[in-house]
Coordinates of C-alpha atoms and ligand atoms in Angstrom, one line a residue:
M690 CA 0.1 4.6 -10.7
L691 CA 2.1 2.6 -8.2
A692 CA 0.4 -0.4 -6.8
T693 CA 0.3 -0.7 -3.0
C694 CA -0.2 -3.9 -1.0
G695 CA -3.4 -2.4 0.2
Q696 CA -4.8 -2.1 -3.3
Q697 CA -4.3 -5.9 -3.7
A698 CA -3.3 -5.3 -7.3
S699 CA -1.7 -7.8 -9.5
L700 CA 1.2 -5.4 -10.0
R701 CA 4.7 -5.9 -8.8
Q702 CA 7.3 -3.2 -8.8
S703 CA 10.8 -4.4 -9.3
A704 CA 12.5 -1.8 -7.2
F705 CA 14.8 -4.0 -5.2
H706 CA 16.6 -5.7 -8.0
G707 CA 16.1 -3.3 -10.9
T708 CA 13.5 -4.2 -13.5
R709 CA 13.3 -7.9 -13.6
V710 CA 10.2 -9.1 -15.3
V711 CA 8.5 -11.7 -13.2
S712 CA 7.8 -14.6 -15.4
S713 CA 5.3 -17.4 -15.1
R714 CA 4.2 -20.2 -17.3
H715 CA 0.7 -19.3 -16.5
A716 CA 0.6 -15.6 -17.3
L717 CA 2.3 -13.4 -19.7
P718 CA 4.3 -10.7 -17.9
R719 CA 3.7 -7.1 -18.9
R720 CA 6.1 -4.4 -17.9
V721 CA 4.9 -0.8 -17.4
A722 CA 7.3 2.1 -17.0
T723 CA 6.6 5.0 -14.7
A724 CA 8.6 8.0 -13.7
H725 CA 10.0 6.2 -10.7
A726 CA 10.0 2.5 -11.4
H727 CA 8.9 -0.3 -13.6
I728 CA 5.8 -2.2 -12.5
V729 CA 5.4 -5.8 -13.5
M730 CA 2.0 -7.2 -14.0
A731 CA 2.2 -11.0 -13.7
K732 CA 1.0 -13.9 -11.8
Q733 CA 3.6 -15.2 -9.4
T734 CA 4.3 -18.9 -9.0
V735 CA 5.1 -19.4 -5.3
L736 CA 6.3 -22.4 -3.4
V737 CA 5.4 -22.6 0.3
T738 CA 7.5 -25.0 2.3
G739 CA 6.1 -26.4 5.5
A740 CA 2.8 -26.1 3.7
G741 CA 1.3 -28.8 6.0
G742 CA 2.2 -26.9 9.1
R743 CA -0.1 -24.6 11.1
T744 CA 1.1 -21.3 9.5
G745 CA 2.3 -22.8 6.2
R746 CA -1.1 -24.2 5.5
L747 CA -2.6 -20.8 6.0
V748 CA -0.1 -19.2 3.6
F749 CA -0.8 -21.9 1.0
D750 CA -4.5 -21.5 1.3
K751 CA -4.3 -17.7 1.0
L752 CA -2.3 -18.0 -2.2
R753 CA -4.7 -20.6 -3.6
A754 CA -7.5 -18.2 -2.8
R755 CA -6.0 -15.6 -5.1
P756 CA -5.7 -17.4 -8.5
D757 CA -5.6 -14.1 -10.3
Q758 CA -2.4 -13.2 -8.5
F759 CA -0.7 -16.5 -7.6
V760 CA 0.0 -20.0 -8.8
A761 CA 0.5 -21.7 -5.4
R762 CA 2.7 -24.7 -4.8
G763 CA 3.3 -26.5 -1.5
L764 CA 6.1 -28.7 -0.2
V765 CA 5.2 -31.1 2.6
R766 CA 7.1 -34.0 4.1
T767 CA 4.6 -36.9 3.9
E768 CA 2.0 -38.3 1.5
E769 CA -0.5 -37.9 4.4
S770 CA 0.2 -34.2 4.5
K771 CA -0.1 -34.0 0.7
A772 CA -3.5 -35.7 0.9
A773 CA -4.6 -33.2 3.6
L774 CA -3.9 -30.4 1.2
G775 CA -6.0 -32.0 -1.6
G776 CA -3.3 -34.2 -3.1
G777 CA -3.0 -32.2 -6.3
A778 CA 0.0 -31.9 -8.6
D779 CA 0.7 -28.5 -7.0
V780 CA 1.7 -30.3 -3.7
F781 CA 5.2 -31.8 -3.7
V782 CA 6.6 -34.3 -1.1
G783 CA 10.1 -33.8 0.1
D784 CA 12.4 -33.4 3.1
I785 CA 14.4 -30.1 3.2
T786 CA 17.2 -31.8 5.1
A787 CA 17.7 -34.7 2.7
I788 CA 21.0 -35.0 1.0
D789 CA 19.2 -35.6 -2.3
D790 CA 17.5 -32.2 -2.9
A791 CA 15.8 -33.3 -6.1
P792 CA 12.3 -33.1 -4.7
L793 CA 12.9 -29.7 -3.3
R794 CA 14.4 -28.6 -6.7
A795 CA 11.4 -30.1 -8.6
A796 CA 9.0 -28.1 -6.4
L797 CA 11.0 -24.8 -6.9
R798 CA 11.7 -25.1 -10.6
G799 CA 9.9 -22.4 -12.5
C800 CA 8.9 -20.5 -9.3
D801 CA 9.1 -16.7 -8.9
A802 CA 9.1 -16.9 -5.1
L803 CA 9.7 -19.1 -2.1
V804 CA 8.0 -18.7 1.2
I805 CA 9.8 -20.6 3.9
V806 CA 7.6 -21.8 6.8
T807 CA 9.5 -25.0 7.8
S808 CA 10.6 -25.3 11.3
A809 CA 11.9 -27.7 13.8
T810 CA 9.0 -28.5 16.1
P811 CA 9.4 -29.8 19.7
R812 CA 7.1 -32.4 21.0
M813 CA 6.1 -33.2 24.6
K814 CA 8.2 -36.2 26.0
A815 CA 5.3 -37.5 28.0
P816 CA 2.3 -36.1 29.9
P817 CA 3.7 -34.3 32.9
A818 CA 3.1 -35.6 36.4
E819 CA 0.7 -33.6 38.4
G820 CA 2.1 -30.2 39.4
Q821 CA 5.1 -30.7 37.1
R822 CA 5.9 -28.8 33.9
P823 CA 6.0 -30.8 30.6
E824 CA 9.4 -31.7 29.1
F825 CA 10.0 -31.3 25.4
E826 CA 12.3 -32.9 22.9
F827 CA 12.8 -32.7 19.1
P828 CA 12.1 -35.9 17.1
P829 CA 15.0 -37.9 15.6
G830 CA 16.4 -36.0 12.6
G831 CA 14.4 -32.9 13.6
L832 CA 16.9 -30.9 15.7
P833 CA 16.9 -27.1 15.0
E834 CA 20.5 -27.3 13.6
R835 CA 19.3 -29.7 11.0
V836 CA 15.9 -28.2 10.1
D837 CA 16.3 -24.5 10.8
W838 CA 20.0 -24.2 9.7
Y839 CA 20.9 -27.0 7.3
G840 CA 17.3 -27.3 5.9
Q841 CA 16.8 -23.5 5.4
K842 CA 20.2 -23.1 3.9
A843 CA 19.4 -25.9 1.4
Q844 CA 16.2 -24.1 0.4
I845 CA 18.1 -20.8 -0.1
D846 CA 20.8 -22.5 -2.1
A847 CA 18.2 -24.3 -4.3
A848 CA 16.3 -21.1 -4.9
K849 CA 19.5 -19.3 -5.9
A850 CA 20.6 -22.1 -8.2
L851 CA 17.2 -22.2 -9.9
G852 CA 16.8 -18.4 -10.3
V853 CA 14.1 -18.0 -7.7
R854 CA 15.0 -14.6 -6.6
R855 CA 12.3 -13.7 -4.1
V856 CA 12.3 -15.4 -0.6
V857 CA 10.0 -14.7 2.3
V858 CA 10.8 -16.3 5.6
I859 CA 8.5 -16.7 8.6
G860 CA 10.7 -16.9 11.6
S861 CA 10.5 -16.1 15.3
R862 CA 11.2 -13.3 17.7
G863 CA 13.7 -13.8 20.4
G864 CA 16.8 -14.4 18.3
T865 CA 18.8 -11.5 19.7
D866 CA 19.1 -13.2 23.1
P867 CA 21.2 -16.4 23.2
A868 CA 19.8 -17.0 26.8
N869 CA 16.2 -17.1 25.5
M870 CA 14.5 -20.1 27.1
L871 CA 13.4 -21.4 23.7
N872 CA 17.1 -22.1 23.0
R873 CA 17.1 -24.6 25.9
I874 CA 14.2 -26.7 24.6
G875 CA 15.3 -30.4 24.6
G876 CA 18.8 -29.4 25.7
N877 CA 21.0 -26.7 24.2
T878 CA 19.3 -27.0 20.9
N879 CA 19.6 -23.2 20.2
I880 CA 16.6 -23.0 17.8
L881 CA 16.6 -19.2 17.7
V882 CA 20.3 -19.1 17.1
W883 CA 20.1 -21.5 14.1
K884 CA 17.1 -19.6 12.7
R885 CA 19.0 -16.3 13.0
M886 CA 22.0 -17.8 11.3
A887 CA 19.8 -19.0 8.4
E888 CA 18.3 -15.5 8.1
Q889 CA 21.8 -14.0 7.9
Y890 CA 22.7 -16.6 5.2
L891 CA 19.7 -15.4 3.2
V892 CA 20.6 -11.8 3.6
N893 CA 24.1 -12.6 2.4
S894 CA 22.8 -14.7 -0.5
G895 CA 22.0 -11.6 -2.6
L896 CA 18.4 -12.9 -3.0
N897 CA 15.5 -10.5 -2.6
Y898 CA 14.2 -11.3 0.9
T899 CA 11.7 -10.4 3.5
I900 CA 12.1 -11.8 7.0
I901 CA 9.0 -11.8 9.3
R902 CA 9.8 -12.7 12.9
A903 CA 6.6 -13.5 14.6
G904 CA 5.7 -13.2 18.3
G905 CA 3.9 -16.0 20.1
L906 CA 1.5 -17.6 17.6
L907 CA -2.2 -17.7 18.3
D908 CA -4.7 -19.9 16.5
K909 CA -7.2 -17.0 16.2
E910 CA -9.1 -15.5 13.3
G911 CA -7.0 -13.1 11.1
G912 CA -7.8 -9.6 9.9
K913 CA -9.2 -8.6 13.3
R914 CA -6.3 -6.9 14.9
Q915 CA -3.9 -4.0 14.4
L916 CA -0.5 -5.3 13.5
V917 CA 2.6 -3.9 15.1
I918 CA 6.2 -4.2 13.7
G919 CA 9.5 -3.7 15.4
A920 CA 13.1 -4.9 15.3
D921 CA 15.5 -6.9 17.4
D922 CA 13.1 -8.0 20.0
E923 CA 12.4 -4.5 21.2
D924 CA 9.5 -4.2 23.7
L925 CA 6.4 -3.6 21.7
G926 CA 4.0 -3.8 24.6
V927 CA 2.3 -6.9 23.1
R928 CA 3.9 -10.3 22.4
S929 CA 1.6 -12.4 20.3
V930 CA 0.0 -12.5 16.9
P931 CA -2.5 -14.8 15.1
R932 CA -1.0 -17.3 12.7
A933 CA -3.5 -16.1 10.1
D934 CA -2.2 -12.5 10.3
V935 CA 1.4 -13.7 10.0
A936 CA 0.3 -15.7 6.9
E937 CA -1.3 -12.6 5.4
M938 CA 1.8 -10.6 6.1
A939 CA 3.8 -13.1 4.1
V940 CA 1.4 -13.0 1.2
Q941 CA 1.4 -9.2 1.2
A942 CA 5.2 -9.2 1.2
L943 CA 5.0 -10.9 -2.2
L944 CA 2.8 -8.1 -3.5
C945 CA 4.6 -5.1 -2.0
A946 CA 7.8 -3.8 -3.6
D947 CA 8.7 -2.0 -0.3
A948 CA 8.9 -5.4 1.5
A949 CA 12.0 -6.3 -0.3
G950 CA 15.3 -6.3 1.6
R951 CA 13.6 -5.9 5.0
S952 CA 13.2 -7.7 8.2
M953 CA 10.8 -7.2 11.1
D954 CA 9.3 -8.4 14.3
L955 CA 5.6 -8.9 14.0
V956 CA 3.0 -8.8 16.8
S957 CA -0.6 -7.6 17.1
R958 CA -2.6 -5.6 19.5
E959 CA -5.6 -7.2 21.3
E960 CA -8.8 -7.4 19.2
G961 CA -10.7 -4.2 19.7
D962 CA -7.6 -2.2 20.5
G963 CA -7.0 -0.1 17.4
A964 CA -8.2 -0.6 13.8
P965 CA -7.5 -3.9 12.2
T966 CA -4.7 -3.6 9.6
T967 CA -5.8 -3.5 6.0
D968 CA -3.0 -1.6 4.4
F969 CA 0.3 -3.4 4.7
A970 CA 2.5 -1.1 2.6
P971 CA 3.1 1.4 5.5
L972 CA 4.2 -1.5 7.7
F973 CA 6.7 -2.7 5.3
A974 CA 7.9 0.8 4.6
R975 CA 8.7 1.2 8.3
A976 CA 10.5 -2.1 8.7
R977 CA 14.2 -2.2 9.0
R978 CA 16.3 -2.5 5.8
G979 CA 18.6 -5.5 6.2
M980 CA 18.7 -7.9 9.1
Ligands
NAP1632 P1 4.6 -25.8 12.5 O1 3.2 -26.1 12.5 O2 5.5 -26.5 13.5 O3 5.1 -26.3 11.0 C1 6.4 -26.5 10.7 C2 6.4 -27.3 9.4 O4 7.8 -27.6 9.0 C3 5.7 -28.6 9.4 O5 4.7 -28.6 8.4 C4 6.7 -29.6 9.2 O6 6.3 -30.7 8.4 C5 7.8 -28.8 8.4 N1 9.1 -29.5 8.5 C6 9.8 -29.7 9.6 N2 10.9 -30.4 9.2 C7 10.9 -30.6 7.9 C8 11.7 -31.2 7.0 N3 12.8 -31.8 7.3 N4 11.4 -31.2 5.6 C9 10.2 -30.6 5.3 N5 9.3 -30.0 6.1 C10 9.7 -30.0 7.4 O7 5.0 -24.3 12.4 P2 4.2 -23.1 13.1 O8 4.0 -23.4 14.6 O9 3.0 -22.7 12.3 O10 5.3 -21.9 13.1 C11 5.7 -21.3 11.9 C12 7.0 -20.5 12.1 O11 6.7 -19.5 13.1 C13 8.1 -21.3 12.6 O12 9.3 -20.8 12.0 C14 8.1 -21.1 14.1 O13 9.4 -21.2 14.7 C15 7.7 -19.6 14.1 N6 7.2 -19.1 15.4 C16 6.4 -20.0 16.2 C17 5.9 -19.4 17.4 C18 5.0 -20.2 18.3 O14 4.4 -19.6 19.2 N7 4.8 -21.5 18.0 C19 6.2 -18.1 17.8 C20 6.9 -17.3 16.9 C21 7.4 -17.9 15.7 P3 5.4 -31.9 9.0 O15 4.0 -31.3 8.9 O16 5.6 -33.1 8.2 O17 5.8 -32.1 10.5

């Protein structure tokens, strides 16, 4: 029997990189041979970076809510963010752009998988005058080149060095168009260009990856909508998706063998338009192989 994402089983098929047994200090891995593949039963130890962020927090909480399947770790930037996540030993404090990557490595050591949810985040310069549009800027040290390129590259390098072979990235749609207006936030900061470069770096790294490029993020309840995938910013008729659904997609990617080596745009239909997605395996199976 092959486990699917929809079955929510604690099974993991090592189809992408042969028959690696997923190891964890917290569970003994057990390998089961079938006619087609080896299935690995094990808990996965997973680090979520950007775990104090709006989507990262949801991924972290979803992993923590499944202790039979995951040992969740989070990486945040400040002690305040750590306290907000409960302050336990499973929450590490570190800056992904720091020259000293010891905190990042400490968080990653012993992990089976990494979920990257860090991102440069623009902030409003000042409240706009009446009738004017707000202006945005990136905080000092927080430019996309630094966070989304250098910082993401540092995470990929650290994962590779430490033998963490599975990496899921939550990124953004829009990266195929250099003229996308998001690239002009705070000047020519090219956030989507740097994100795309980091994704290419991951693909070239030889690690086992899944790249989820979300549409406009909504702070709405998850599990209520039909999810839609696409590639390369194709017109999907809808443009947004709840953060909670993106987070669930990232968790399902860790459970679904077919998610490995794939990238996808992710949006959702309006609530009530179509059946809410419950089985994620077909979505991953339809996603593009490669970038
Ligand atoms: P977010 O709330 O802005 O969170 C980003 C996280 O990255 C924060 O927790 C932040 O830490 C962390 N971070 C930034 N720089 C860091 C550094 N140097 N070291 C360690 N951590 C660092 O993210 P989001 O809005 O949920 O978005 C998640 C992803 O979806 C991003 O890749 C985003 O580009 C993408 N996306 C967003 C939209 C949208 O509509 N906003 C649309 C499509 C895709 P702190 O908490 O300390 O600041």
